Amino acid sequence: HLEAGAPDRALAVVEALVAADPASASSKPVRQLRQRTEVRVVRRARAAADLAALARSPEPDTRKEVAWTAASFETPEAEALLRALLEDADDGVRRKAAQAYQRPWLVDLAAADPRLFDVLAARLAGDLVPTVREALALALAREETARADAALAPRLAGPSRDPDVGVRAAIADALTGREAPEVRRALVAALEDPESVVRATALRGLVRLAGSARGFEPDGAPAQRAAAVRAWQAWLSGAR
């Protein structure tokens, strides 16, 4: 009843328990009580400042909730919290923070702030978890600018391509409809990706630009695909 009716007081009880017996912090009942209580406190927040302490909670689920709630406040303080959570030790927390950057106000903020854009691009290149990188790629793709194209195209194909097939497919899909030269080159190069799903996604983007598949079949025989890639490379030369 205390947890449901007065989560702030319940959280104080949890902290008192842990202070009296530090070993209890890792016990399942205490962790569950902390998590449920902290989530209720997060959902009652009225400003990003109300979330600052909970962003340091030992419970990953609490920090995930902080990320999603912070994104609703649309303030510099909220963005600062999200930026810090992009560095969180927990994969799920980083993913939730990255997904938050897909919200329109944060897309606009990254478009206006080169430093923030660079932070997101650096995390895309450096995070070790594919689902986090995919969320970051989709956030950057929402900014339909040459700068975003330049950040995403190398992650699709070439020496800096992302090692994960799901991330490459997501980037190929996000770049569909873009007409920048580096995007066209990356999509054509992705036709030689070792994974069929990436080849198919890149082809859809190219067909939207050029109007036909030029004989390319994502699951075709290697020789057939190679001949069609040469046709696409010829198209690319003529499209410059």
mmCIF file of C-alpha atoms in Angstrom:
data_model
loop_
_atom_site.group_PDB
_atom_site.id
_atom_site.type_symbol
_atom_site.label_atom_id
_atom_site.label_comp_id
_atom_site.label_asym_id
_atom_site.label_seq_id
_atom_site.Cartn_x
_atom_site.Cartn_y
_atom_site.Cartn_z
ATOM 1 C CA HIS A 1 0.000 0.000 0.000
ATOM 2 C CA LEU A 2 2.861 2.355 0.777
ATOM 3 C CA GLU A 3 4.422 1.602 -2.620
ATOM 4 C CA ALA A 4 1.206 2.321 -4.518
ATOM 5 C CA GLY A 5 0.032 5.341 -2.562
ATOM 6 C CA ALA A 6 3.266 7.146 -1.737
ATOM 7 C CA PRO A 7 6.127 5.964 -3.958
ATOM 8 C CA ASP A 8 8.496 8.650 -2.641
ATOM 9 C CA ARG A 9 8.060 7.332 0.885
ATOM 10 C CA ALA A 10 8.381 3.744 -0.326
ATOM 11 C CA LEU A 11 11.631 4.628 -2.035
ATOM 12 C CA ALA A 12 12.890 6.152 1.193
ATOM 13 C CA VAL A 13 12.080 2.867 2.950
ATOM 14 C CA VAL A 14 14.068 0.944 0.314
ATOM 15 C CA GLU A 15 17.051 3.252 0.767
ATOM 16 C CA ALA A 16 16.839 2.833 4.550
ATOM 17 C CA LEU A 17 16.784 -0.955 4.186
ATOM 18 C CA VAL A 18 19.835 -0.896 1.943
ATOM 19 C CA ALA A 19 21.674 1.495 4.241
ATOM 20 C CA ALA A 20 21.026 -0.796 7.199
ATOM 21 C CA ASP A 21 21.960 -3.951 5.287
ATOM 22 C CA PRO A 22 23.968 -3.216 2.089
ATOM 23 C CA ALA A 23 23.864 -6.890 1.103
ATOM 24 C CA SER A 24 20.087 -6.634 0.743
ATOM 25 C CA ALA A 25 20.483 -4.336 -2.267
ATOM 26 C CA SER A 26 21.071 -7.337 -4.518
ATOM 27 C CA SER A 27 18.251 -9.464 -3.102
ATOM 28 C CA LYS A 28 15.375 -10.123 -5.486
ATOM 29 C CA PRO A 29 12.589 -8.708 -3.257
ATOM 30 C CA VAL A 30 14.451 -5.465 -2.615
ATOM 31 C CA ARG A 31 15.391 -5.054 -6.265
ATOM 32 C CA GLN A 32 11.808 -5.656 -7.370
ATOM 33 C CA LEU A 33 10.459 -3.200 -4.811
ATOM 34 C CA ARG A 34 13.040 -0.591 -5.809
ATOM 35 C CA GLN A 35 12.297 -0.994 -9.483
ATOM 36 C CA ARG A 36 8.519 -0.795 -9.149
ATOM 37 C CA THR A 37 8.740 2.164 -6.822
ATOM 38 C CA GLU A 38 11.271 4.080 -8.884
ATOM 39 C CA VAL A 39 9.217 3.621 -12.046
ATOM 40 C CA ARG A 40 6.213 5.135 -10.287
ATOM 41 C CA VAL A 41 8.361 8.067 -9.160
ATOM 42 C CA VAL A 42 9.656 8.551 -12.701
ATOM 43 C CA ARG A 43 6.133 8.617 -14.092
ATOM 44 C CA ARG A 44 5.184 11.346 -11.642
ATOM 45 C CA ALA A 45 8.076 13.568 -12.722
ATOM 46 C CA ARG A 46 7.138 17.060 -13.848
ATOM 47 C CA ALA A 47 10.553 18.178 -15.110
ATOM 48 C CA ALA A 48 13.904 16.705 -16.099
ATOM 49 C CA ALA A 49 15.341 17.786 -12.752
ATOM 50 C CA ASP A 50 13.009 15.292 -11.072
ATOM 51 C CA LEU A 51 14.741 12.507 -12.978
ATOM 52 C CA ALA A 52 18.391 13.336 -12.352
ATOM 53 C CA ALA A 53 18.857 11.126 -9.289
ATOM 54 C CA LEU A 54 16.893 8.241 -10.803
ATOM 55 C CA ALA A 55 19.135 8.312 -13.889
ATOM 56 C CA ARG A 56 21.784 6.919 -11.529
ATOM 57 C CA SER A 57 19.570 4.122 -10.200
ATOM 58 C CA PRO A 58 21.221 0.694 -9.955
ATOM 59 C CA GLU A 59 18.189 -0.736 -11.767
ATOM 60 C CA PRO A 60 18.439 -0.707 -15.592
ATOM 61 C CA ASP A 61 14.653 -0.753 -16.010
ATOM 62 C CA THR A 62 14.437 2.458 -14.010
ATOM 63 C CA ARG A 63 17.053 4.117 -16.186
ATOM 64 C CA LYS A 64 15.168 3.003 -19.304
ATOM 65 C CA GLU A 65 12.035 4.636 -17.950
ATOM 66 C CA VAL A 66 14.049 7.784 -17.200
ATOM 67 C CA ALA A 67 15.232 7.924 -20.817
ATOM 68 C CA TRP A 68 11.742 7.603 -22.260
ATOM 69 C CA THR A 69 10.218 10.059 -19.812
ATOM 70 C CA ALA A 70 13.002 12.628 -20.215
ATOM 71 C CA ALA A 71 12.333 12.743 -23.949
ATOM 72 C CA SER A 72 8.829 14.050 -23.263
ATOM 73 C CA PHE A 73 10.013 17.244 -21.552
ATOM 74 C CA GLU A 74 11.679 18.881 -24.577
ATOM 75 C CA THR A 75 14.213 20.900 -22.579
ATOM 76 C CA PRO A 76 18.016 21.212 -22.626
ATOM 77 C CA GLU A 77 18.121 19.497 -19.233
ATOM 78 C CA ALA A 78 16.201 16.540 -20.626
ATOM 79 C CA GLU A 79 18.552 16.237 -23.585
ATOM 80 C CA ALA A 80 21.561 16.350 -21.226
ATOM 81 C CA LEU A 81 20.122 13.392 -19.327
ATOM 82 C CA LEU A 82 19.627 11.465 -22.562
ATOM 83 C CA ARG A 83 23.130 12.249 -23.733
ATOM 84 C CA ALA A 84 24.520 10.850 -20.475
ATOM 85 C CA LEU A 85 22.376 7.723 -20.815
ATOM 86 C CA LEU A 86 23.886 7.069 -24.259
ATOM 87 C CA GLU A 87 27.013 6.155 -22.279
ATOM 88 C CA ASP A 88 25.170 3.835 -19.857
ATOM 89 C CA ALA A 89 26.704 0.442 -19.120
ATOM 90 C CA ASP A 90 23.435 -1.330 -19.896
ATOM 91 C CA ASP A 91 22.667 -2.106 -23.545
ATOM 92 C CA GLY A 92 18.935 -1.663 -23.090
ATOM 93 C CA VAL A 93 19.318 1.751 -21.498
ATOM 94 C CA ARG A 94 21.537 2.975 -24.332
ATOM 95 C CA ARG A 95 19.045 1.647 -26.866
ATOM 96 C CA LYS A 96 16.152 3.426 -25.161
ATOM 97 C CA ALA A 97 18.124 6.683 -25.075
ATOM 98 C CA ALA A 98 19.036 6.274 -28.750
ATOM 99 C CA GLN A 99 15.395 5.652 -29.652
ATOM 100 C CA ALA A 100 14.450 8.845 -27.836
ATOM 101 C CA TYR A 101 16.616 10.801 -30.282
ATOM 102 C CA GLN A 102 14.172 9.803 -33.012
ATOM 103 C CA ARG A 103 11.586 12.182 -31.521
ATOM 104 C CA PRO A 104 10.981 15.259 -33.687
ATOM 105 C CA TRP A 105 12.222 17.821 -31.178
ATOM 106 C CA LEU A 106 15.480 15.948 -30.713
ATOM 107 C CA VAL A 107 15.883 15.495 -34.472
ATOM 108 C CA ASP A 108 15.501 19.262 -34.826
ATOM 109 C CA LEU A 109 17.960 19.844 -31.986
ATOM 110 C CA ALA A 110 20.603 17.614 -33.570
ATOM 111 C CA ALA A 111 20.076 19.407 -36.885
ATOM 112 C CA ALA A 112 20.746 22.732 -35.179
ATOM 113 C CA ASP A 113 23.609 21.579 -32.945
ATOM 114 C CA PRO A 114 26.628 20.093 -34.776
ATOM 115 C CA ARG A 115 28.121 18.925 -31.484
ATOM 116 C CA LEU A 116 25.072 16.824 -30.694
ATOM 117 C CA PHE A 117 25.019 15.430 -34.214
ATOM 118 C CA ASP A 118 28.675 14.464 -33.834
ATOM 119 C CA VAL A 119 27.929 12.717 -30.526
ATOM 120 C CA LEU A 120 25.236 10.601 -32.182
ATOM 121 C CA ALA A 121 27.412 9.822 -35.201
ATOM 122 C CA ALA A 122 30.298 8.806 -32.955
ATOM 123 C CA ARG A 123 28.047 6.483 -30.972
ATOM 124 C CA LEU A 124 26.796 4.960 -34.237
ATOM 125 C CA ALA A 125 30.376 4.168 -35.189
ATOM 126 C CA GLY A 126 31.508 3.066 -31.756
ATOM 127 C CA ASP A 127 28.744 1.309 -29.826
ATOM 128 C CA LEU A 128 29.314 -2.428 -29.619
ATOM 129 C CA VAL A 129 25.639 -3.426 -29.597
ATOM 130 C CA PRO A 130 23.795 -3.715 -32.946
ATOM 131 C CA THR A 131 20.371 -2.732 -31.603
ATOM 132 C CA VAL A 132 21.825 0.473 -30.182
ATOM 133 C CA ARG A 133 23.554 1.294 -33.465
ATOM 134 C CA GLU A 134 20.342 0.616 -35.384
ATOM 135 C CA ALA A 135 18.404 3.025 -33.160
ATOM 136 C CA LEU A 136 21.096 5.671 -33.629
ATOM 137 C CA ALA A 137 21.104 5.171 -37.397
ATOM 138 C CA LEU A 138 17.347 5.689 -37.516
ATOM 139 C CA ALA A 139 17.684 8.816 -35.388
ATOM 140 C CA LEU A 140 20.291 10.292 -37.725
ATOM 141 C CA ALA A 141 18.254 9.297 -40.768
ATOM 142 C CA ARG A 142 15.365 11.454 -39.576
ATOM 143 C CA GLU A 143 17.550 14.444 -40.374
ATOM 144 C CA GLU A 144 17.298 14.485 -44.148
ATOM 145 C CA THR A 145 20.460 16.459 -44.842
ATOM 146 C CA ALA A 146 23.746 15.978 -46.669
ATOM 147 C CA ARG A 147 25.446 15.687 -43.287
ATOM 148 C CA ALA A 148 23.216 12.765 -42.302
ATOM 149 C CA ASP A 149 23.749 11.090 -45.680
ATOM 150 C CA ALA A 150 27.510 11.428 -45.243
ATOM 151 C CA ALA A 151 27.330 9.836 -41.788
ATOM 152 C CA LEU A 152 25.119 6.922 -42.831
ATOM 153 C CA ALA A 153 26.352 5.936 -46.296
ATOM 154 C CA PRO A 154 29.775 4.649 -45.131
ATOM 155 C CA ARG A 155 28.044 2.458 -42.553
ATOM 156 C CA LEU A 156 26.123 0.694 -45.332
ATOM 157 C CA ALA A 157 28.968 -0.261 -47.635
ATOM 158 C CA GLY A 158 32.719 0.083 -47.909
ATOM 159 C CA PRO A 159 35.566 -0.223 -45.397
ATOM 160 C CA SER A 160 33.509 1.340 -42.578
ATOM 161 C CA ARG A 161 30.347 -0.662 -43.152
ATOM 162 C CA ASP A 162 28.547 -1.870 -40.063
ATOM 163 C CA PRO A 163 29.375 -5.487 -39.196
ATOM 164 C CA ASP A 164 25.762 -6.347 -38.380
ATOM 165 C CA VAL A 165 23.363 -7.326 -41.139
ATOM 166 C CA GLY A 166 20.343 -5.889 -39.343
ATOM 167 C CA VAL A 167 21.983 -2.494 -38.971
ATOM 168 C CA ARG A 168 23.038 -2.438 -42.629
ATOM 169 C CA ALA A 169 19.521 -3.364 -43.737
ATOM 170 C CA ALA A 170 18.034 -0.650 -41.534
ATOM 171 C CA ILE A 171 20.419 1.939 -42.977
ATOM 172 C CA ALA A 172 19.644 0.862 -46.544
ATOM 173 C CA ASP A 173 15.938 1.222 -45.835
ATOM 174 C CA ALA A 174 16.435 4.616 -44.158
ATOM 175 C CA LEU A 175 18.374 5.891 -47.172
ATOM 176 C CA THR A 176 15.627 4.928 -49.622
ATOM 177 C CA GLY A 177 14.521 7.982 -51.555
ATOM 178 C CA ARG A 178 17.715 9.946 -50.922
ATOM 179 C CA GLU A 179 19.424 11.159 -54.068
ATOM 180 C CA ALA A 180 22.813 12.305 -52.784
ATOM 181 C CA PRO A 181 25.735 10.889 -54.806
ATOM 182 C CA GLU A 182 27.243 9.143 -51.775
ATOM 183 C CA VAL A 183 23.893 7.491 -51.070
ATOM 184 C CA ARG A 184 23.603 6.220 -54.635
ATOM 185 C CA ARG A 185 27.145 4.854 -54.491
ATOM 186 C CA ALA A 186 26.491 3.143 -51.164
ATOM 187 C CA LEU A 187 23.260 1.558 -52.387
ATOM 188 C CA VAL A 188 24.943 0.210 -55.514
ATOM 189 C CA ALA A 189 27.858 -1.090 -53.448
ATOM 190 C CA ALA A 190 25.369 -2.761 -51.081
ATOM 191 C CA LEU A 191 24.134 -4.894 -53.985
ATOM 192 C CA GLU A 192 27.335 -6.880 -53.367
ATOM 193 C CA ASP A 193 26.629 -7.321 -49.661
ATOM 194 C CA PRO A 194 27.055 -10.935 -48.493
ATOM 195 C CA GLU A 195 23.545 -10.922 -47.009
ATOM 196 C CA SER A 196 20.472 -11.199 -49.211
ATOM 197 C CA VAL A 197 18.300 -8.986 -47.001
ATOM 198 C CA VAL A 198 20.730 -6.095 -47.391
ATOM 199 C CA ARG A 199 20.922 -6.589 -51.147
ATOM 200 C CA ALA A 200 17.130 -6.660 -51.393
ATOM 201 C CA THR A 201 16.708 -3.527 -49.293
ATOM 202 C CA ALA A 202 19.346 -1.647 -51.276
ATOM 203 C CA LEU A 203 17.671 -2.715 -54.515
ATOM 204 C CA ARG A 204 14.333 -1.284 -53.405
ATOM 205 C CA GLY A 205 16.013 2.044 -52.804
ATOM 206 C CA LEU A 206 17.675 1.984 -56.197
ATOM 207 C CA VAL A 207 14.502 0.967 -58.044
ATOM 208 C CA ARG A 208 12.783 3.943 -56.468
ATOM 209 C CA LEU A 209 15.507 6.168 -57.921
ATOM 210 C CA ALA A 210 15.989 4.536 -61.301
ATOM 211 C CA GLY A 211 12.638 2.918 -62.060
ATOM 212 C CA SER A 212 13.834 -0.642 -62.713
ATOM 213 C CA ALA A 213 15.958 -3.405 -61.173
ATOM 214 C CA ARG A 214 18.272 -3.591 -64.196
ATOM 215 C CA GLY A 215 18.149 -7.369 -64.018
ATOM 216 C CA PHE A 216 19.371 -7.625 -60.449
ATOM 217 C CA GLU A 217 17.876 -10.352 -58.281
ATOM 218 C CA PRO A 218 18.992 -10.364 -54.630
ATOM 219 C CA ASP A 219 18.907 -14.178 -54.488
ATOM 220 C CA GLY A 220 20.141 -14.738 -58.032
ATOM 221 C CA ALA A 221 23.223 -16.699 -58.977
ATOM 222 C CA PRO A 222 26.520 -14.897 -58.271
ATOM 223 C CA ALA A 223 27.320 -14.510 -61.975
ATOM 224 C CA GLN A 224 23.872 -13.056 -62.702
ATOM 225 C CA ARG A 225 24.185 -10.642 -59.800
ATOM 226 C CA ALA A 226 27.653 -9.567 -60.898
ATOM 227 C CA ALA A 227 26.421 -8.751 -64.412
ATOM 228 C CA ALA A 228 23.524 -6.734 -63.015
ATOM 229 C CA VAL A 229 25.855 -4.873 -60.650
ATOM 230 C CA ARG A 230 27.914 -3.810 -63.665
ATOM 231 C CA ALA A 231 24.706 -2.406 -65.184
ATOM 232 C CA TRP A 232 24.065 -0.497 -61.979
ATOM 233 C CA GLN A 233 27.611 0.807 -61.934
ATOM 234 C CA ALA A 234 27.111 2.063 -65.471
ATOM 235 C CA TRP A 235 23.916 3.779 -64.333
ATOM 236 C CA LEU A 236 25.825 5.298 -61.464
ATOM 237 C CA SER A 237 28.419 6.727 -63.838
ATOM 238 C CA GLY A 238 25.712 8.251 -65.980
ATOM 239 C CA ALA A 239 23.833 9.641 -62.980
ATOM 240 C CA ARG A 240 26.725 11.737 -61.769
#
